[in-house]
Structure formats: structure tokens, C-alpha cells
Coordinates of C-alpha atoms in Angstrom, one line a residue:
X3 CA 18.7 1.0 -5.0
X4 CA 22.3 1.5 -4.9
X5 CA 24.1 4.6 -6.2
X6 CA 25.7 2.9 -9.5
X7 CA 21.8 2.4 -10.9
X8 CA 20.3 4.7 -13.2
X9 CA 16.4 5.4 -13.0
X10 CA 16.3 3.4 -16.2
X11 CA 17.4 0.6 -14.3
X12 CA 16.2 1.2 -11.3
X13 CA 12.5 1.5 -13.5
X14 CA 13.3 -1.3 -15.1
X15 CA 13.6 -3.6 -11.7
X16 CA 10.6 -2.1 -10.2
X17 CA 8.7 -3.7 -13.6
X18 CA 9.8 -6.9 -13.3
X19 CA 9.2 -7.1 -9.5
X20 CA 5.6 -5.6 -9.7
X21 CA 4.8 -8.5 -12.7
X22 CA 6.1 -11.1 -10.4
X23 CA 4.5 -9.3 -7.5
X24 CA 1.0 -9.5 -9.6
X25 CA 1.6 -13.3 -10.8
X26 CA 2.2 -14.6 -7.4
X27 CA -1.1 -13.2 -6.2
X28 CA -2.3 -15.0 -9.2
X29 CA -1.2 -18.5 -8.0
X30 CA -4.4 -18.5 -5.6
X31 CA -7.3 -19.3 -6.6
X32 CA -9.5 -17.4 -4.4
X33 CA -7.5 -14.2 -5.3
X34 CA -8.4 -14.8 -9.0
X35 CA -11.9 -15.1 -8.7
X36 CA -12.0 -12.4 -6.3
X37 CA -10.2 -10.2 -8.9
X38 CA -12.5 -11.3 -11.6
X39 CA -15.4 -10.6 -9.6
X40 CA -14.3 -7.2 -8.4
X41 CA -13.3 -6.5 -12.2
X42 CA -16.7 -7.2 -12.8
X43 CA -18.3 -4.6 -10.5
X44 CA -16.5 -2.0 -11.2
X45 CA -16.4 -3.0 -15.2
X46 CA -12.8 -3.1 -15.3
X47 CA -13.0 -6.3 -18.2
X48 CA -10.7 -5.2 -20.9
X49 CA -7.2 -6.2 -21.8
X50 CA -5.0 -3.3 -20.7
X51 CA -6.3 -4.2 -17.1
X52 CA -3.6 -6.7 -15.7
X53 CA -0.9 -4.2 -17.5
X54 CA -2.7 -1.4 -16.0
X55 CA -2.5 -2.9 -12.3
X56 CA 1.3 -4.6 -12.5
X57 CA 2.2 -0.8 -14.0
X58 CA 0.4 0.8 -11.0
X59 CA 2.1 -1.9 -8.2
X60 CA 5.5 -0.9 -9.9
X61 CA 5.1 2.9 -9.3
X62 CA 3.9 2.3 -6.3
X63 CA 7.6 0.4 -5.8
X64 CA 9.2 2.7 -7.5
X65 CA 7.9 5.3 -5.4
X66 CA 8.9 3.1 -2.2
X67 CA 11.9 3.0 -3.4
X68 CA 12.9 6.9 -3.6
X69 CA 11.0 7.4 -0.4
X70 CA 14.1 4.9 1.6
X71 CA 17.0 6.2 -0.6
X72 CA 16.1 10.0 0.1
X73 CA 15.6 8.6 3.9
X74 CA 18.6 6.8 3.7
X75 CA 20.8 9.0 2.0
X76 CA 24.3 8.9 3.9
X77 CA 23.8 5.2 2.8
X78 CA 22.4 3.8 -0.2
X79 CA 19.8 1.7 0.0
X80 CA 20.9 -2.0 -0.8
X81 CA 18.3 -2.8 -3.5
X82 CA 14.4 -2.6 -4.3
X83 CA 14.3 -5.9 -3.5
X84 CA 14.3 -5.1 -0.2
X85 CA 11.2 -3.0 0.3
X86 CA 8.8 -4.7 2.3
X87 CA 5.0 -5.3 0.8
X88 CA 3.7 -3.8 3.3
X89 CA 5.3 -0.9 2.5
X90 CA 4.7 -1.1 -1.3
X91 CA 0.6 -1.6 -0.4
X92 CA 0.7 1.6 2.1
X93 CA 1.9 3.7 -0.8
X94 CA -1.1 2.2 -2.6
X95 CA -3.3 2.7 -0.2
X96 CA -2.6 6.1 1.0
X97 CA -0.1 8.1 -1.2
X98 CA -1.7 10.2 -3.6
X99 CA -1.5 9.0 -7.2
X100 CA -0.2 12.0 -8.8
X101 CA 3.0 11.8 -5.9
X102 CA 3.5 8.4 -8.5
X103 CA 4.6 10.0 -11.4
X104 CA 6.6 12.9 -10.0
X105 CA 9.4 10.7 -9.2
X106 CA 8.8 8.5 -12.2
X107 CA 11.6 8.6 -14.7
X108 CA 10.8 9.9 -18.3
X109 CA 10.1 6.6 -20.7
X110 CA 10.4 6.4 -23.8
X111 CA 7.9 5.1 -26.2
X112 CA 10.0 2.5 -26.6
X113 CA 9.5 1.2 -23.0
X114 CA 6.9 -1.5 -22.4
X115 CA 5.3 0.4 -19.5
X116 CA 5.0 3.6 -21.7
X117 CA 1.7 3.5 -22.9
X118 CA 0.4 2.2 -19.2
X119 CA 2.1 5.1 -17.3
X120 CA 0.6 7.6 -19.8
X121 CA -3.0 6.0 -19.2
X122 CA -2.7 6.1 -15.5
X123 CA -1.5 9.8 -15.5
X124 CA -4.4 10.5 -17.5
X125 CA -6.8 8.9 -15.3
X126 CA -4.9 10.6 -12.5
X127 CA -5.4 14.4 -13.8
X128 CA -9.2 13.8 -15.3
X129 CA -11.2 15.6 -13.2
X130 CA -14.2 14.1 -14.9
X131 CA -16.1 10.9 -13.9
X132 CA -15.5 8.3 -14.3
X133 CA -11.3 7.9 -14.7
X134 CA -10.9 9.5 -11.0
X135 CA -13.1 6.6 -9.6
X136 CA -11.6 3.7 -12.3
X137 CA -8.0 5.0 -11.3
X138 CA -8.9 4.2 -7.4
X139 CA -10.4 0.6 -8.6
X140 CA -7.2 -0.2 -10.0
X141 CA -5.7 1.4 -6.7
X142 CA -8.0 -1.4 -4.7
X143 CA -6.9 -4.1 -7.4
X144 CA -2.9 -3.4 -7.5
X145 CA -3.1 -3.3 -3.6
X146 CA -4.8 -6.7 -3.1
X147 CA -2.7 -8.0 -5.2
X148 CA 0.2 -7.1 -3.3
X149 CA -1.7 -8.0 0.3
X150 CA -2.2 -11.6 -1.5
X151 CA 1.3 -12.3 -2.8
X152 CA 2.6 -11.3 0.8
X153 CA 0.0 -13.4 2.6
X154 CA 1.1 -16.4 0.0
X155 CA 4.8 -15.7 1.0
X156 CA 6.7 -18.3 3.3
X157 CA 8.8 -15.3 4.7
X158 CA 7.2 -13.3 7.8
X159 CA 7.6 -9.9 6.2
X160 CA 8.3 -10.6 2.6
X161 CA 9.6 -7.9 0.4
X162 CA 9.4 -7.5 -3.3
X163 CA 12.6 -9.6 -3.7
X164 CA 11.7 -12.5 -2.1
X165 CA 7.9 -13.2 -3.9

């Protein structure tokens, strides 16, 4: 993330990297029946799924991403390509999902992601059953994905960039 980028931008990059992210865990074939098995369980079957996870691995990015350029401030971080998976599926793992969309930039309804953001916040501040325990299976999903597409990466600690 360098200085120059707007949060539109800066969004827009964490998007595209979480959807290549998500399709390189695809390319094994374990992984995808896994996924479709877990799906299964935890009756996560309908369409908005895969948009649901690759939205949910980009805020999780997204979120990586503001974490190194406030830590980092005297010196702007070079890009979000650089984050490392590893860090992308801690902030999955352990960040709490409402911390997503406070740094979030404002979409709007234009944006692809628009409708997926605003179903995950919704799941995020239902206090009934079940969207609470459907926004942590996605959790669980979006960070396996990520632990796949690094484990399929030639690169010893691959970063969102280089899958």
C-alpha cells in the first residue's frame, strides 16, 4: 500500500488478490472436495458461498494491510502484494470479524463486493443463531483456502502477490 492509493484502490487490489487467492486453492483437487465436503456439513451449498469466502479472504487482506501501513508509517508499505499468507490466515483465524469492517472503505452499490460485505456484516452483528456460527464456517473456509494456496506455492513464504 503506498501513499498515492486511495482505499478504493487499495479495496479494489485486495479483491482481486483474494479471488486469485481462492482460485489457486482451487487448483487442488483434495482442497475442492474437502471444501465441498465441509460445505456440506455445515450446509453452506448456495451460490453466494465462493463470493462470500473470496469477500471474507479480501477483508481479511485488507485488514493486513492497514495493520503494516499503520506499523509502518514513517514508510509506506510497498504494496499488498507483499503481505505474507500467513499473515492474511492469522487475521482469519484470530482477529475478530467486526475489527474487518471498521477499516473497510464505504462501497458503493455499485461495487461487486457490495452486497457480500453487507451480508457478512450482517452475519457479524446477528446475535441470533445461526449467522454467528455460519460467519465462523466461512471464517474456517476463507482460511483454508488461503493455508492451501500457500502450501501450493513454489515460494517459501508466499504472499498475496506471488499466488
Amino acid at each position: 500500500m503506498t501513499q498515492s492509493q486511495n482505499p478504493d484502490q487499495i479495496w479494489a487490489k485486495c479483491h482481486s488478490l483474494a479471488g486469485r487467492i481462492y482460485r489457486a486453492a482451487g487448483e487442488n483437487p483434495g482442497e475442492l472436495s474437502d471444501r465441498s465436503r465441509r460445505r456440506t456439513t455445515w450446509d453452506l451449498n448456495t451460490a453466494d458461498t465462493d463470493a462470500l469466502v473470496i469477500t471474507l479472504i479480501a477483508l481479511a487482506l485488507h485488514s493486513a494491510a492497514l495493520d503494516a501501513a499503520h506499523q509502518h508509517a514513517d514508510t509506506a508499505m510497498a504494496s499488498v502484494d507483499g503481505i505474507p499468507l500467513t499473515t492474511v490466515a492469522e487475521h482469519l483465524r484470530a482477529r475478530p470479524r467486526h475489527e474487518f469492517f471498521a477499516g473497510a472503505p464505504p462501497l458503493n452499490s455499485q461495487s461487486p463486493a457490495a452486497k457480500t460485505v453487507a451480508a457478512l456484516r450482517l452475519l457479524a452483528y446477528t446475535v441470533a443463531r445461526p449467522a454467528p456460527l455460519t460467519l465462523e464456517h466461512l471464517a474456517v473456509d476463507a482460511w483454508t483456502c488461503v493455508l492451501a494456496a500457500a502450501a501450493c506455492s513454489p515460494q517459501r513464504e508466499p504472499t498475496a502477490g506471488s499466488v
